[in-house]
XYZ file of C-alpha atoms in Angstrom:
582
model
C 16.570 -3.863 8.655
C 13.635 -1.096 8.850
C 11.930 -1.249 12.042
C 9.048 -1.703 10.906
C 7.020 -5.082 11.254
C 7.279 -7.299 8.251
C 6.636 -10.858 6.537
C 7.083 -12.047 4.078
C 8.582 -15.074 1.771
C 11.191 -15.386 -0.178
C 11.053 -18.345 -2.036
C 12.171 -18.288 -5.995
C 9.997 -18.827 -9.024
C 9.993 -17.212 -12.442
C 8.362 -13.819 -13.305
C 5.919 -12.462 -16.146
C 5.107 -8.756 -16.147
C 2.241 -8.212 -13.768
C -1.476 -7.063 -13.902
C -1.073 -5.919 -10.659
C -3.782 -6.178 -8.188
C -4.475 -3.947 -5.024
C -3.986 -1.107 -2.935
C -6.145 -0.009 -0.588
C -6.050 3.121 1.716
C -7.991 3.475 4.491
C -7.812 6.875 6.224
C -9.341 7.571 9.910
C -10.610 11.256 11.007
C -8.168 13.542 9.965
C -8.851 16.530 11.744
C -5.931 19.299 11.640
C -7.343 22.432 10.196
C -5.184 24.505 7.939
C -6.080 28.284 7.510
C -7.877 27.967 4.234
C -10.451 25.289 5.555
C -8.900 22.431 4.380
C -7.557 19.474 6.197
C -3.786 17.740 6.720
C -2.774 14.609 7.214
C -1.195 13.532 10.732
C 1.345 11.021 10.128
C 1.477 10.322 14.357
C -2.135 9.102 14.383
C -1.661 7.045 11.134
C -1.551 3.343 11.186
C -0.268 1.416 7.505
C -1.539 -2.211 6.723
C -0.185 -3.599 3.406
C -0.828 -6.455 1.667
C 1.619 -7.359 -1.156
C 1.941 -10.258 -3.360
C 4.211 -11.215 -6.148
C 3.644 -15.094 -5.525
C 0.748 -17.512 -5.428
C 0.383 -21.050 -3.698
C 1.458 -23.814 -5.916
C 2.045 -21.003 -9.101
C -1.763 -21.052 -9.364
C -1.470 -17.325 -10.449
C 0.654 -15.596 -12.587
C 3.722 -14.222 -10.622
C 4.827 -11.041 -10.910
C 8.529 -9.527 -10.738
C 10.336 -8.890 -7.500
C 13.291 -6.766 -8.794
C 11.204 -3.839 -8.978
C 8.306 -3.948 -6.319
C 7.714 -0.935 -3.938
C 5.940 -2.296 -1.345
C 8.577 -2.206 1.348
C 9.729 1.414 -0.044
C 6.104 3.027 0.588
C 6.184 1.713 3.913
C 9.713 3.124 4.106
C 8.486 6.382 3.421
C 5.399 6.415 5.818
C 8.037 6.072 8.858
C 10.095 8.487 7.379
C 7.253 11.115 7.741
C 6.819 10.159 11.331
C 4.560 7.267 11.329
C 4.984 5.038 14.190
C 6.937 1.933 13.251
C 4.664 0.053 15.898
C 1.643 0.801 13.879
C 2.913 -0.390 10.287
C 2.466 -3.978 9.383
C 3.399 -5.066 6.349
C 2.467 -8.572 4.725
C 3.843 -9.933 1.464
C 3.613 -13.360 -0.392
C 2.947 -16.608 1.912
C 2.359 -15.048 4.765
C -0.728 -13.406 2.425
C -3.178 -15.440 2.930
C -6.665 -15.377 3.020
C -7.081 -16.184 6.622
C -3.900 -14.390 7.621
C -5.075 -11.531 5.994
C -8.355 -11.537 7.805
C -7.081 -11.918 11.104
C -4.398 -9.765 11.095
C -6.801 -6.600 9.887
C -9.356 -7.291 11.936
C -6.410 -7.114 15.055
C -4.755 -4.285 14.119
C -8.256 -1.980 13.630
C -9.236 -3.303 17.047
C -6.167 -1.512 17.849
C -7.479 2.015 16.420
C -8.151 5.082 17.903
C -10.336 8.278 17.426
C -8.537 10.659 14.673
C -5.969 7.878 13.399
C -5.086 7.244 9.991
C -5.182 4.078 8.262
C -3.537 3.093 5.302
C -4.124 -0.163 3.700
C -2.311 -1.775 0.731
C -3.086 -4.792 -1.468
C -1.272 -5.310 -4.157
C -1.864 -8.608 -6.243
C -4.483 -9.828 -8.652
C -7.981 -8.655 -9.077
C -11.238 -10.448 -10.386
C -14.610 -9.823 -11.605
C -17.736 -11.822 -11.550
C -20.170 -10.838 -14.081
C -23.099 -12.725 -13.136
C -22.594 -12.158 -9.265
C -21.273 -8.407 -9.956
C -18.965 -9.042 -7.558
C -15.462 -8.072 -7.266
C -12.344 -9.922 -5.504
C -8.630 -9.278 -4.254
C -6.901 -12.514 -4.763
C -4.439 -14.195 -1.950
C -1.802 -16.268 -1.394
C -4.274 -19.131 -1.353
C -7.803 -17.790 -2.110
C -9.558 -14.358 -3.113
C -11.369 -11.832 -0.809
C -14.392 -9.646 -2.375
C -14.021 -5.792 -2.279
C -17.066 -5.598 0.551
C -14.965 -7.520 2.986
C -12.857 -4.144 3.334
C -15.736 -2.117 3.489
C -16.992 -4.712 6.278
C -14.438 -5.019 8.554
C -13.288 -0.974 8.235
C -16.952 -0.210 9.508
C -17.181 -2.739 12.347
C -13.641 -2.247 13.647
C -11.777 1.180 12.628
C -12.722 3.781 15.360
C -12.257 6.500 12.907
C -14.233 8.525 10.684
C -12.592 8.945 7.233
C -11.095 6.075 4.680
C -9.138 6.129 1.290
C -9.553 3.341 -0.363
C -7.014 2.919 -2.659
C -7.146 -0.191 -5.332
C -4.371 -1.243 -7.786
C -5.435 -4.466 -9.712
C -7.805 -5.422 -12.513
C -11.395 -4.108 -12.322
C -10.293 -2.385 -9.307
C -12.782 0.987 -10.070
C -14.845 -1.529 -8.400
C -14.658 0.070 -5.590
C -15.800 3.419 -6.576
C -19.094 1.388 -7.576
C -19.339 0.141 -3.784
C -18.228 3.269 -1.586
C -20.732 5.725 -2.980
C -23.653 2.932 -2.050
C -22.612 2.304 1.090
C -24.746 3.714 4.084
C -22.114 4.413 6.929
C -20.477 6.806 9.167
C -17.704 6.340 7.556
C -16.688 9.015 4.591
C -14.705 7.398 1.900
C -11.935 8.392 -0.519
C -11.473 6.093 -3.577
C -8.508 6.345 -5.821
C -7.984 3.101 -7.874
C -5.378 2.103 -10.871
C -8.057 1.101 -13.270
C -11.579 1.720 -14.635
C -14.308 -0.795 -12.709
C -14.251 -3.113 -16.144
C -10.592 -2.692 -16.853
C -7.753 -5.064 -16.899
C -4.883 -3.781 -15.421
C -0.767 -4.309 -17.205
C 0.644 -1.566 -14.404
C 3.157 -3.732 -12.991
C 3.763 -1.248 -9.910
C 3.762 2.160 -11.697
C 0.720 2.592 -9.364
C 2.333 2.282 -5.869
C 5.473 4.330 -7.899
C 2.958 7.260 -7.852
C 1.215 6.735 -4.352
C 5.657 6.757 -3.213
C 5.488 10.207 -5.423
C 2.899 11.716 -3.674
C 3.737 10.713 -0.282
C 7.337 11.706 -0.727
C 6.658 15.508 -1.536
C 8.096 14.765 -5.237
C 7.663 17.652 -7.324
C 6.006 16.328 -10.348
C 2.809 15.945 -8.438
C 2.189 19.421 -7.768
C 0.379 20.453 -10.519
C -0.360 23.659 -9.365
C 2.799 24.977 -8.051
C 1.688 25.943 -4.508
C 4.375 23.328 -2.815
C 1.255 21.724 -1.552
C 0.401 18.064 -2.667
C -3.286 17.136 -2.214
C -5.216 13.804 -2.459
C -7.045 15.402 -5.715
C -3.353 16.421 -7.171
C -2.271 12.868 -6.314
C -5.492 11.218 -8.188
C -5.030 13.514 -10.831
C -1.328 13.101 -11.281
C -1.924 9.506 -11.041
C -4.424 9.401 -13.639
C -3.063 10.817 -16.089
C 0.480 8.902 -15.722
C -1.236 5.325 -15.912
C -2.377 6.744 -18.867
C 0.145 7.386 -20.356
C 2.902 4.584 -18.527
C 0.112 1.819 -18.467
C -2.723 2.434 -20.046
C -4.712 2.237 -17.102
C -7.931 4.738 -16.449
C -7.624 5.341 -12.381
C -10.733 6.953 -10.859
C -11.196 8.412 -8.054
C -14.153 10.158 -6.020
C -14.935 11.219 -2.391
C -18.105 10.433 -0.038
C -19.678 11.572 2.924
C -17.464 14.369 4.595
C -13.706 13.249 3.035
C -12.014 16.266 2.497
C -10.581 15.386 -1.654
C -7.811 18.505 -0.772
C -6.300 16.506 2.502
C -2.953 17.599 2.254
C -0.780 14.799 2.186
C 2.801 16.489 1.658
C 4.796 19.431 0.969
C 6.896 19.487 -2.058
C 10.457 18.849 -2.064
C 11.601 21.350 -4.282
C 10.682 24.107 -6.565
C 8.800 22.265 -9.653
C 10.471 22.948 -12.902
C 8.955 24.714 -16.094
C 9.061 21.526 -17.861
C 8.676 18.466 -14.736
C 5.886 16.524 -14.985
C 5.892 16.414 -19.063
C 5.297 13.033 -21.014
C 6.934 12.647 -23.929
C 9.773 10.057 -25.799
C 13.253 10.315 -25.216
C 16.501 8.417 -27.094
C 16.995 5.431 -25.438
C 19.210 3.146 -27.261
C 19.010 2.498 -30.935
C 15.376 4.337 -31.003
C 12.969 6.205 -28.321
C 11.090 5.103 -25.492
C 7.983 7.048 -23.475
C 9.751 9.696 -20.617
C 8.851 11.888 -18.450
C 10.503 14.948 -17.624
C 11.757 15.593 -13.637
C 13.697 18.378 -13.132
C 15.046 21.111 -15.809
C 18.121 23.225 -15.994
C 18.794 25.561 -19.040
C 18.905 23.205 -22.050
C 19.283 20.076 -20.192
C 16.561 18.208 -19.043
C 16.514 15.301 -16.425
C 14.212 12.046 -17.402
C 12.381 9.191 -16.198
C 11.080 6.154 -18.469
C 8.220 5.138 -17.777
C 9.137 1.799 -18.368
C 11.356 1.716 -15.151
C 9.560 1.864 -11.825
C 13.704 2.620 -9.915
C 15.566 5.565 -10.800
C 18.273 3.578 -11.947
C 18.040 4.811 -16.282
C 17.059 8.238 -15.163
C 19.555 10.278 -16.966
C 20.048 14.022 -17.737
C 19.409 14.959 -21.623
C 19.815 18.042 -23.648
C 16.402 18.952 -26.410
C 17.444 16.760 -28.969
C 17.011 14.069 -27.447
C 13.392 14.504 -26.814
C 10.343 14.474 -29.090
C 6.484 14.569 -28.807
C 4.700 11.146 -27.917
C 1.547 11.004 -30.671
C -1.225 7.944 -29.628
C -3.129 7.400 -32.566
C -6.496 7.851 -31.158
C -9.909 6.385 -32.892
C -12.466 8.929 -32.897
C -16.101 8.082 -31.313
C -18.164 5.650 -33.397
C -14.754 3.754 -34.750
C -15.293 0.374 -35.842
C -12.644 -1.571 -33.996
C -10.894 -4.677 -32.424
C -10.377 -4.965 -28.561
C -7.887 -7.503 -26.882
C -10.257 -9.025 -23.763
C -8.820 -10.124 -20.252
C -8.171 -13.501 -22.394
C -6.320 -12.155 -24.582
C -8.629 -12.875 -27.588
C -9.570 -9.971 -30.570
C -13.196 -9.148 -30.489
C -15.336 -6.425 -32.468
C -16.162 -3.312 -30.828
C -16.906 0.341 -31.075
C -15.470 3.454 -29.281
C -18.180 5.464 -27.527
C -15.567 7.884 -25.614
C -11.873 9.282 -25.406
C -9.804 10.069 -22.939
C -5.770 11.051 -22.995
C -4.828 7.454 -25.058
C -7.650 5.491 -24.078
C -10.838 4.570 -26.105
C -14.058 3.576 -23.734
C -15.531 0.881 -25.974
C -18.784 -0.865 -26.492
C -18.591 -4.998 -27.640
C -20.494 -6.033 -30.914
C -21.679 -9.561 -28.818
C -23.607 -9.769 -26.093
C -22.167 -9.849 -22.972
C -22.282 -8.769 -19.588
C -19.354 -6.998 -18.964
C -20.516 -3.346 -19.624
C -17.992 -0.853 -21.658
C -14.384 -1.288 -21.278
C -11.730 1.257 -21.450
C -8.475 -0.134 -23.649
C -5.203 1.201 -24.252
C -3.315 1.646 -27.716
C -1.482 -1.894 -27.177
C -5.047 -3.681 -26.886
C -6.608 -1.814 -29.557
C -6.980 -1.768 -33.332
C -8.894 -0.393 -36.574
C -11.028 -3.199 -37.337
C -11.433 -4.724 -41.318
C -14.910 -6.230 -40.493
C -17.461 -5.051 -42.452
C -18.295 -3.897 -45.931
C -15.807 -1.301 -47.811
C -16.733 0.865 -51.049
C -14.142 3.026 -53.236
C -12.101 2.870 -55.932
C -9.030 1.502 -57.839
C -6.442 1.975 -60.886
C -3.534 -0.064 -61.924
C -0.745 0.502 -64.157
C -3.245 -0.753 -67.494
C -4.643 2.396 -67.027
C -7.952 0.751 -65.881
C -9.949 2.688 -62.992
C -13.424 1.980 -61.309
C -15.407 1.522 -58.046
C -15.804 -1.317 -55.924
C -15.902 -3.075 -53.110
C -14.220 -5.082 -51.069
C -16.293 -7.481 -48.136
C -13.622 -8.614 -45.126
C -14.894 -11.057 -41.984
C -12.247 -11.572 -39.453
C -12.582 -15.151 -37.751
C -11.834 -15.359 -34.319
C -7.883 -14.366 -33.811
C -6.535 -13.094 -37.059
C -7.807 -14.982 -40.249
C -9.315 -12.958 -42.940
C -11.938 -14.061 -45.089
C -14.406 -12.327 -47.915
C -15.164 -11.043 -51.503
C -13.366 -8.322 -53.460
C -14.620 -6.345 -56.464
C -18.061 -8.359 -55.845
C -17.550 -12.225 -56.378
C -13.528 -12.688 -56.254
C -12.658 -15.042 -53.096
C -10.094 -13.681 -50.638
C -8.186 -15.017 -47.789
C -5.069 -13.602 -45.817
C -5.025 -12.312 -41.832
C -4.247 -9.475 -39.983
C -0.708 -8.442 -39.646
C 0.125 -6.316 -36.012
C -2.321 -3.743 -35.430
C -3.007 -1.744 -38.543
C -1.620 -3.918 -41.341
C -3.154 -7.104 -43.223
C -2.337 -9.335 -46.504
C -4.496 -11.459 -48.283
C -4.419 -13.465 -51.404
C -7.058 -13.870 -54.291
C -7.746 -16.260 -57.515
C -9.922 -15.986 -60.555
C -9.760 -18.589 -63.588
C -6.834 -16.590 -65.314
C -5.186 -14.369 -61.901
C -3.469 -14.829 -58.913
C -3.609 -11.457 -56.878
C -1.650 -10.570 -53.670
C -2.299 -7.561 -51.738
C -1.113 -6.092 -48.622
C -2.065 -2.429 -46.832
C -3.566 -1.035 -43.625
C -6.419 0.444 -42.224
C -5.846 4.385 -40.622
C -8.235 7.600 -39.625
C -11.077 5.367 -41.214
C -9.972 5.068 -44.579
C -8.408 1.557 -45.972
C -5.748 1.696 -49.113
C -3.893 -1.328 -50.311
C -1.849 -2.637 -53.486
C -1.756 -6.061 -54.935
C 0.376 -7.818 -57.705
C -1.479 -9.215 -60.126
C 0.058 -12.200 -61.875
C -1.583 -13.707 -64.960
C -2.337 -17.309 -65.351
C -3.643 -19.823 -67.415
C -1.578 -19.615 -70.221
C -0.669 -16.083 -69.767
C 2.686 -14.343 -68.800
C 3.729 -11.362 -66.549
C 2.084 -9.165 -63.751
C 0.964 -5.758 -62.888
C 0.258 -3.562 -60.404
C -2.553 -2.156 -58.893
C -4.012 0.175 -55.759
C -6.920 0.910 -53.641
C -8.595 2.978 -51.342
C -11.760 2.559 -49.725
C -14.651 3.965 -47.124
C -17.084 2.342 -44.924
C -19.622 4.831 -46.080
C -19.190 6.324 -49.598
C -17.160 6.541 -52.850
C -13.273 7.251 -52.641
C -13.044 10.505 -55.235
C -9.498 9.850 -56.292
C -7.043 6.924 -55.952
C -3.474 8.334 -56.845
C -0.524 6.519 -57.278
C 2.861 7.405 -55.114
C 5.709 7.089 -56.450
C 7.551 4.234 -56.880
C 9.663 3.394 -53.617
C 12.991 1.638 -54.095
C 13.088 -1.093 -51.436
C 16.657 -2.592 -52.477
C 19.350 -1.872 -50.347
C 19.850 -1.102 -46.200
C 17.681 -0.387 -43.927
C 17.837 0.033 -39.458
C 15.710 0.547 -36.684
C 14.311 -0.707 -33.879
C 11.358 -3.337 -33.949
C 8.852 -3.572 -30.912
C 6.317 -6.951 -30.411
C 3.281 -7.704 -28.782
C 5.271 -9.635 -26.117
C 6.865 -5.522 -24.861
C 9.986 -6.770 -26.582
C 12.054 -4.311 -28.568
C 15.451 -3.995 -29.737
C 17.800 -3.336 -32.929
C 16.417 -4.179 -35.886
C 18.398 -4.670 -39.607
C 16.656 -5.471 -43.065
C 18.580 -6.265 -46.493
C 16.743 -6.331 -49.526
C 17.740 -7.149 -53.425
C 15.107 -6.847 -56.352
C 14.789 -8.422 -59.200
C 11.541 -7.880 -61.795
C 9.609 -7.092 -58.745
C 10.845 -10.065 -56.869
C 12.698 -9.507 -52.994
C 15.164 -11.670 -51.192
C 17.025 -10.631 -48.432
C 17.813 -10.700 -44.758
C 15.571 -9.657 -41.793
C 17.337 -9.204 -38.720
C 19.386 -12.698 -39.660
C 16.083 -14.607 -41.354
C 16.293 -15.170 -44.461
C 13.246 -13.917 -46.303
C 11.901 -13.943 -50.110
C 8.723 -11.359 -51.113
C 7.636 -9.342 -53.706
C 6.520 -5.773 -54.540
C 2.641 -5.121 -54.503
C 2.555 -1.713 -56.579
C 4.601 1.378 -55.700
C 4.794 1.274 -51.880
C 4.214 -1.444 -50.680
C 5.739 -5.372 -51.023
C 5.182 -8.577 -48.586
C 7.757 -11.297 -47.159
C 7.946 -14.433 -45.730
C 10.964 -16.321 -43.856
C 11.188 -18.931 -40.882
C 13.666 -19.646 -38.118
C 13.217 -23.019 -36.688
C 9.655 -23.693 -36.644
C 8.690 -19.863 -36.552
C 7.466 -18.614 -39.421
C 6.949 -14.963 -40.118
C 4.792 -12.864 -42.453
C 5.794 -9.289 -43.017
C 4.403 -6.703 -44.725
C 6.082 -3.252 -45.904
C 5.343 0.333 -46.496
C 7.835 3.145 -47.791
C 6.296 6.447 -46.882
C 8.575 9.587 -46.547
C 11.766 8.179 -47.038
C 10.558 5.423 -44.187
C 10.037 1.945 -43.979
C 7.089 0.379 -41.831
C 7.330 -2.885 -40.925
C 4.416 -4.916 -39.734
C 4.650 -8.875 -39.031
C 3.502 -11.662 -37.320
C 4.925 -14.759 -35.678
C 3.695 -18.569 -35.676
C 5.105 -21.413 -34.244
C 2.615 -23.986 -33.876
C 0.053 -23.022 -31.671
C 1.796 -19.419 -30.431
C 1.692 -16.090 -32.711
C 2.115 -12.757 -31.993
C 3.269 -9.863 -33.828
C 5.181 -6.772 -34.270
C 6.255 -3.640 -36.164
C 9.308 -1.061 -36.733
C 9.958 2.246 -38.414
C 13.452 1.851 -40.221
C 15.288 4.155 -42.357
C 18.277 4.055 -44.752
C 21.759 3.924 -42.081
């Protein structure tokens, strides 16, 4: 049992992966000098409140996992670097609420003195209020805005500095709020997310805040065994970048001190600690980060993990660059909103994996930041370039997609011919189109602005057989030339591993036969029939139960990408693998 106070509740109920809300540091007068100017943080005259939730009153929130929270750890630490047990509270879960809350932070500031520390945690959900501008921690039972902090740290704490600290959705929000507030008090803000971001961090952030406080290596960036408050909310940022596609911020006001020291490191940092990359894990890769290094073996973290317990010591080969496909500025594209729904936007700034985007509707939420997982090329719009089939025939045209709300496609090709398909994961699409005498199918993907396809055409009306064609188009101009690859055998074996919208992944199998351009085979035990579209690409379709699945495939350099979606009734989601020949 740690000595330190704590409550919290334990009852059961079942877990989805969090958007986790809030933690907040507030910091009193800190006012040991080092030589260089700079100050250092006092552990003795340091008092930790922390709010943590990972359950809501009646399940009127979405609950987030236990089995990996590091709440009572970070309080764990603060003892261990000499902060009175007496003067860390800690409250979790029922005992969260919003009165509870209220009272018990109002009691222990009164409690304050001159030159103390205070750190305050609040980890849970977040909200924004568009109309009202007004942003909210959420309780046990209720919500509390951002100001009330602010309030009650300037009526109650007797000291003179505060880090605020905020892990949630929209929780830049309280960048927006320290640098307008007139006080005594001078603020540090580090926070998980942008002010309009949603936040998937589960508790990466509080893994980083542990980091820091701990002396861990990896957040010395600059090798001088010193770990600041700027290393920390630089180390930090760029992690959630990369672990959770979040965009912390951080900024200092009044006389805060952004190089407090807050620990010494641990250990010498190695040439290589601190690295993000992929590492084997399984069947395929995951995202890693590199801890310590010795020779040719290197130690790793995934990022997936917020516990030690898959860190694991590796030699080179079994690490490889991690590439984001990034959109460059002015990028036509589709965003995932806080609902979960596709909508058309365009990237006005880049940053590590993230795209700052602008919405095509109105709206009040100003520019969002989005990660790779809630962003994608958008078809929308009008496309002009060029294609050839296998009758020799070549020309320019165009082709006209709308994207209805979700993932239906609608529009014209080559001027008046009627389309219809939907999207397929993030890049990838298939549609279907008739004239009096052809039935066309076509599947491809949209990349680095420039959309290529192939289709089957299959003759009608009286007429017998098919062939092939391909296309490649541009938003603005004429395609030059639209060669044909060479024709990709899909028959035989092929293995990977898939990943899904849902962060599912796993081992993934697919057996094809062909037969005059027709496919049957087995996906990962679902049966599924298809057929080629041109030289590199082909389409299938198979259920299991009432799912039913739509895939599209693409051979390129000896590679097969797979791209699908999911329905089953009213629920769809999608996926896509890289699989090779075993």
């Amino acid at each position: 049992m740690n000595s330190f106070r704590q409550t919290h509740f334990a009852r059961r109920v079942p877990f989805v992966v969090p958007a986790m809300l809030a933690s907040l540091i507030v910091a009193g007068s800190v006012n040991a000098l080092q030589a260089d100017g700079h100050s250092a943080w006092v552990p003795a005259k340091t008092r930790v409140f922390i709010v943590a939730l990972a359950e809501f009153q009646n399940g009127r929130l979405h609950s987030f996992t236990k089995s990996d929270r590091l709440d009572n750890r970070l309080a764990e630490i603060f003892e261990q670097r000499g902060v009175p047990a007496s003067q860390i509270l800690l409250l979790k879960d029922s005992s969260a609420t919003t009165a509870n809350i209220e009272r018990e932070f109002q009691s222990f500031l009164k409690k304050s003195h001159p030159g103390e520390l205070l750190f305050f945690l609040f980890s849970s959900h977040g909200g924004y209020n568009a109309e009202q501008n007004k942003y909210s921690f959420y309780t046990y039972d209720g919500k509390l805005p951002f100001s009330w902090a602010f309030d009650t740290i300037e009526r109650e704490f007797q000291g003179a500095h505060a880090i605020l600290s905020t892990d949630c959705c929209y929780s830049g929000g309280i960048i927006d709020l320290a640098v307008k507030r007139p006080t005594r008090i001078g603020y540090a803000c580090l926070s998980s997310t942008y002010d309009h971001q949603v936040a998937r961090s589960g508790w990466r952030f509080i893994q980083c805040l542990n980091r820091g406080l701990a002396g861990d290596p990896v957040v010395d960036l600059d090798r001088d065994h010193q770990i600041t408050l700027d290393e920390l909310a630089r180390y930090t940022a760029r992690y959630m970048a990369f672990a959770a596609e979040g965009k912390p911020c951080f900024t200092t006001t009044g006389s805060f001190d952004p190089q407090l020291r807050f620990a010494e490191s641990a250990s010498q940092k190695g040439p290589r600690a601190g690295e993000l990359l992929e590492a084997k894990s399984g069947d395929g890769w995951a995202k890693a980060e590199i801890l310590e290094s010795k020779q040719d073996r290197f130690k790793i973290h995934f990022t997936r993990d917020t516990k030690t317990t898959h860190d694991d010591w590796v030699t080179a080969d079994s690490l490889r660059p991690f590439h984001f496909q990034n959109q460059p500025v002015g990028t036509l594209v589709n965003v995932q909103d806080s609902n979960d729904k596709w909508r058309g936007a365009k990237v006005v700034e880049r940053w590590e994996s993230l795209h700052r985007c602008r919405f095509d509707d109105e709206t009040p939420v100003p520019d969002e930041w989005f990660g790779p997982s809630r962003l994608r090329p958008s078809l929308a719009g009008d496309w002009t370039g060029r294609f050839a089939n296998d009758l020799g025939e070549s020309n320019t045209e165009t082709v006209v997609f709308r994207q209805d709300q979700g993932d239906t496609l609608h529009g014209t090709w080559s001027g008046n011919v009627k389309l219809s398909g939907e999207r397929i994961g993030k890049e990838a699409f298939f549609f279907e189109a008739r004239t009096a005498n052809r039935l066309y199918r076509a599947a491809g993907h949209v990349a680095d602005g420039q959309l290529s396809f192939d289709y089957c055409a299959h003759r009608t009306q009286g007429e017998h057989g098919n062939y092939y064609g391909w296309a490649s188009y541009l938003r603005d101009g004429d395609v030059a030339a639209v060669p044909r690859n060479a024709s990709a055998e899909f028959a035989g074996t092929w293995a990977g591993v898939y990943e899904n919208s849902r962060s599912s992944s796993g081992p993934e199998s697919l057996e094809l036969k062909e037969s005059a351009g027709q496919l049957r085979g087995v996906w990962s035990d679902v049966p599924v029939t298809g057929e080629r579209l041109g030289s590199t690409r082909f389409y299938l379709r198979g259920t299991s139960g009432k799912r039913a699945y739509l895939v599209a495939g693409w051979v390129s350099h000896g590679q097969l990408r797979l791209d699908y979606s999911a329905t089953d009734e009213n629920d769809r989601y999608f996926g896509w693998s890289t699989l090779q020949r075993p």
